[in-house]
Amino acid sequence: GYSAAHASYGAERQAWASRAYHHDPAESIGLILQILHEVPVKGYLGLGAQKSINICHEGKEVPAKITPAGLRGLIIQVMGPRLAEATHGYPFPLAQMPLREVVRWIDLGQEDQNSPWFYNR
């Protein structure tokens, strides 16, 4: 036999289906971290040239509530060893380098260091 619960099966199925496709707001954000440094060097016969260092790390997940200060610390942690390897141990002062967003070229060092960066966007 059927019980009273069977009468509400259609409504429950609809509720389950809507919950299955409902996504909560993202609490983490995927980033592409990149360091690009160009240095003018004298080439063959004294001609000018550029030497470039380009280090990229894709798919780094960060909390959506991360602050600019937290983001800088994370970048130093992730990219510092890669930069040291690419420059054969040359001590780049990563903590003093500008941290910029690519889209609007905003210097995150000039923003409020205690407010979540991605939540205000």
PDB file of C-alpha atoms in Angstrom:
ATOM      1  CA  GLY A   1       0.000   0.000   0.000  1.00  0.00           C
ATOM      2  CA  TYR A   2       0.568   3.614  -0.385  1.00  0.00           C
ATOM      3  CA  SER A   3       0.899   5.953   2.576  1.00  0.00           C
ATOM      4  CA  ALA A   4       0.204   9.673   2.904  1.00  0.00           C
ATOM      5  CA  ALA A   5       3.886  10.329   2.156  1.00  0.00           C
ATOM      6  CA  HIS A   6       3.423   9.032  -1.377  1.00  0.00           C
ATOM      7  CA  ALA A   7       0.988  11.852  -2.143  1.00  0.00           C
ATOM      8  CA  SER A   8       3.733  14.445  -1.706  1.00  0.00           C
ATOM      9  CA  TYR A   9       6.289  12.549  -3.810  1.00  0.00           C
ATOM     10  CA  GLY A  10       5.959  14.884  -6.818  1.00  0.00           C
ATOM     11  CA  ALA A  11       6.530  18.021  -4.720  1.00  0.00           C
ATOM     12  CA  GLU A  12       9.484  16.450  -2.904  1.00  0.00           C
ATOM     13  CA  ARG A  13      11.042  15.342  -6.171  1.00  0.00           C
ATOM     14  CA  GLN A  14      10.752  18.888  -7.513  1.00  0.00           C
ATOM     15  CA  ALA A  15      12.396  20.271  -4.327  1.00  0.00           C
ATOM     16  CA  TRP A  16      15.256  17.773  -4.576  1.00  0.00           C
ATOM     17  CA  ALA A  17      15.833  18.641  -8.221  1.00  0.00           C
ATOM     18  CA  SER A  18      15.967  22.382  -7.510  1.00  0.00           C
ATOM     19  CA  ARG A  19      18.455  21.851  -4.657  1.00  0.00           C
ATOM     20  CA  ALA A  20      20.638  19.646  -6.860  1.00  0.00           C
ATOM     21  CA  TYR A  21      21.165  22.428  -9.397  1.00  0.00           C
ATOM     22  CA  HIS A  22      21.350  25.307  -6.932  1.00  0.00           C
ATOM     23  CA  HIS A  23      24.907  26.523  -6.350  1.00  0.00           C
ATOM     24  CA  ASP A  24      25.996  28.580  -3.382  1.00  0.00           C
ATOM     25  CA  PRO A  25      28.004  31.721  -4.086  1.00  0.00           C
ATOM     26  CA  ALA A  26      31.675  30.953  -4.685  1.00  0.00           C
ATOM     27  CA  GLU A  27      33.713  30.975  -1.510  1.00  0.00           C
ATOM     28  CA  SER A  28      36.959  30.438  -3.361  1.00  0.00           C
ATOM     29  CA  ILE A  29      38.344  32.054  -6.471  1.00  0.00           C
ATOM     30  CA  GLY A  30      40.812  30.626  -8.967  1.00  0.00           C
ATOM     31  CA  LEU A  31      43.725  32.913  -9.833  1.00  0.00           C
ATOM     32  CA  ILE A  32      46.515  33.022 -12.345  1.00  0.00           C
ATOM     33  CA  LEU A  33      49.669  34.316 -10.661  1.00  0.00           C
ATOM     34  CA  GLN A  34      52.323  35.801 -12.909  1.00  0.00           C
ATOM     35  CA  ILE A  35      55.646  37.539 -12.384  1.00  0.00           C
ATOM     36  CA  LEU A  36      57.033  39.397 -15.373  1.00  0.00           C
ATOM     37  CA  HIS A  37      60.350  41.205 -15.077  1.00  0.00           C
ATOM     38  CA  GLU A  38      62.211  42.742 -18.009  1.00  0.00           C
ATOM     39  CA  VAL A  39      65.814  43.896 -17.785  1.00  0.00           C
ATOM     40  CA  PRO A  40      67.636  45.821 -20.523  1.00  0.00           C
ATOM     41  CA  VAL A  41      70.914  44.122 -21.437  1.00  0.00           C
ATOM     42  CA  LYS A  42      73.631  44.850 -23.964  1.00  0.00           C
ATOM     43  CA  GLY A  43      73.495  42.326 -26.728  1.00  0.00           C
ATOM     44  CA  TYR A  44      75.943  41.322 -29.405  1.00  0.00           C
ATOM     45  CA  LEU A  45      77.968  44.308 -30.721  1.00  0.00           C
ATOM     46  CA  GLY A  46      76.562  46.543 -27.987  1.00  0.00           C
ATOM     47  CA  LEU A  47      73.012  46.482 -29.341  1.00  0.00           C
ATOM     48  CA  GLY A  48      70.249  46.853 -26.764  1.00  0.00           C
ATOM     49  CA  ALA A  49      68.010  43.931 -25.940  1.00  0.00           C
ATOM     50  CA  GLN A  50      65.566  42.819 -23.259  1.00  0.00           C
ATOM     51  CA  LYS A  51      65.991  39.865 -20.966  1.00  0.00           C
ATOM     52  CA  SER A  52      62.637  38.692 -19.627  1.00  0.00           C
ATOM     53  CA  ILE A  53      61.692  36.561 -16.669  1.00  0.00           C
ATOM     54  CA  ASN A  54      58.139  35.274 -16.940  1.00  0.00           C
ATOM     55  CA  ILE A  55      56.861  32.909 -14.254  1.00  0.00           C
ATOM     56  CA  CYS A  56      53.243  31.785 -14.264  1.00  0.00           C
ATOM     57  CA  HIS A  57      51.178  29.634 -11.885  1.00  0.00           C
ATOM     58  CA  GLU A  58      47.622  28.840 -12.978  1.00  0.00           C
ATOM     59  CA  GLY A  59      44.668  27.581 -10.987  1.00  0.00           C
ATOM     60  CA  LYS A  60      45.608  28.746  -7.497  1.00  0.00           C
ATOM     61  CA  GLU A  61      42.430  28.684  -5.374  1.00  0.00           C
ATOM     62  CA  VAL A  62      42.183  31.431  -2.765  1.00  0.00           C
ATOM     63  CA  PRO A  63      39.427  32.210  -0.260  1.00  0.00           C
ATOM     64  CA  ALA A  64      37.001  34.835  -1.561  1.00  0.00           C
ATOM     65  CA  LYS A  65      37.459  36.788   1.682  1.00  0.00           C
ATOM     66  CA  ILE A  66      41.230  37.185   1.236  1.00  0.00           C
ATOM     67  CA  THR A  67      42.615  40.677   1.854  1.00  0.00           C
ATOM     68  CA  PRO A  68      45.309  42.365  -0.256  1.00  0.00           C
ATOM     69  CA  ALA A  69      47.811  41.726   2.554  1.00  0.00           C
ATOM     70  CA  GLY A  70      46.853  38.040   2.649  1.00  0.00           C
ATOM     71  CA  LEU A  71      47.069  37.834  -1.119  1.00  0.00           C
ATOM     72  CA  ARG A  72      50.582  39.308  -1.065  1.00  0.00           C
ATOM     73  CA  GLY A  73      51.674  36.754   1.540  1.00  0.00           C
ATOM     74  CA  LEU A  74      50.238  33.918  -0.515  1.00  0.00           C
ATOM     75  CA  ILE A  75      51.966  35.148  -3.673  1.00  0.00           C
ATOM     76  CA  ILE A  76      55.301  35.362  -1.867  1.00  0.00           C
ATOM     77  CA  GLN A  77      54.796  31.822  -0.547  1.00  0.00           C
ATOM     78  CA  VAL A  78      53.840  30.342  -3.943  1.00  0.00           C
ATOM     79  CA  MET A  79      55.966  32.385  -6.337  1.00  0.00           C
ATOM     80  CA  GLY A  80      59.035  33.105  -4.180  1.00  0.00           C
ATOM     81  CA  PRO A  81      60.679  29.702  -4.662  1.00  0.00           C
ATOM     82  CA  ARG A  82      59.926  29.744  -8.403  1.00  0.00           C
ATOM     83  CA  LEU A  83      61.445  33.207  -8.770  1.00  0.00           C
ATOM     84  CA  ALA A  84      64.545  32.192  -6.793  1.00  0.00           C
ATOM     85  CA  GLU A  85      64.968  29.162  -9.054  1.00  0.00           C
ATOM     86  CA  ALA A  86      64.524  31.203 -12.249  1.00  0.00           C
ATOM     87  CA  THR A  87      67.011  33.865 -11.128  1.00  0.00           C
ATOM     88  CA  HIS A  88      69.527  31.400  -9.686  1.00  0.00           C
ATOM     89  CA  GLY A  89      69.070  32.691  -6.137  1.00  0.00           C
ATOM     90  CA  TYR A  90      69.174  36.418  -6.867  1.00  0.00           C
ATOM     91  CA  PRO A  91      67.331  38.019  -3.917  1.00  0.00           C
ATOM     92  CA  PHE A  92      64.330  39.812  -5.425  1.00  0.00           C
ATOM     93  CA  PRO A  93      62.488  41.810  -2.733  1.00  0.00           C
ATOM     94  CA  LEU A  94      59.021  40.331  -3.433  1.00  0.00           C
ATOM     95  CA  ALA A  95      57.520  42.088  -0.401  1.00  0.00           C
ATOM     96  CA  GLN A  96      58.387  45.463  -1.974  1.00  0.00           C
ATOM     97  CA  MET A  97      57.285  44.696  -5.538  1.00  0.00           C
ATOM     98  CA  PRO A  98      53.984  46.185  -6.718  1.00  0.00           C
ATOM     99  CA  LEU A  99      51.054  43.784  -6.753  1.00  0.00           C
ATOM    100  CA  ARG A 100      48.739  44.661  -9.620  1.00  0.00           C
ATOM    101  CA  GLU A 101      45.464  43.397 -10.930  1.00  0.00           C
ATOM    102  CA  VAL A 102      45.712  42.813 -14.677  1.00  0.00           C
ATOM    103  CA  VAL A 103      42.235  43.969 -15.728  1.00  0.00           C
ATOM    104  CA  ARG A 104      42.256  47.494 -14.276  1.00  0.00           C
ATOM    105  CA  TRP A 105      45.990  47.663 -13.394  1.00  0.00           C
ATOM    106  CA  ILE A 106      45.182  48.636  -9.804  1.00  0.00           C
ATOM    107  CA  ASP A 107      48.063  48.531  -7.322  1.00  0.00           C
ATOM    108  CA  LEU A 108      46.703  46.429  -4.457  1.00  0.00           C
ATOM    109  CA  GLY A 109      49.321  47.940  -2.160  1.00  0.00           C
ATOM    110  CA  GLN A 110      47.391  51.216  -2.306  1.00  0.00           C
ATOM    111  CA  GLU A 111      44.063  49.592  -1.341  1.00  0.00           C
ATOM    112  CA  ASP A 112      42.659  48.941   2.154  1.00  0.00           C
ATOM    113  CA  GLN A 113      44.793  46.042   3.405  1.00  0.00           C
ATOM    114  CA  ASN A 114      42.155  44.747   5.843  1.00  0.00           C
ATOM    115  CA  SER A 115      39.089  44.604   3.607  1.00  0.00           C
ATOM    116  CA  PRO A 116      38.290  41.528   1.486  1.00  0.00           C
ATOM    117  CA  TRP A 117      39.452  42.335  -2.037  1.00  0.00           C
ATOM    118  CA  PHE A 118      37.093  40.140  -4.077  1.00  0.00           C
ATOM    119  CA  TYR A 119      33.915  40.738  -2.027  1.00  0.00           C
ATOM    120  CA  ASN A 120      33.776  44.413  -3.007  1.00  0.00           C
ATOM    121  CA  ARG A 121      33.868  43.643  -6.726  1.00  0.00           C
TER     122      ARG A 121
END
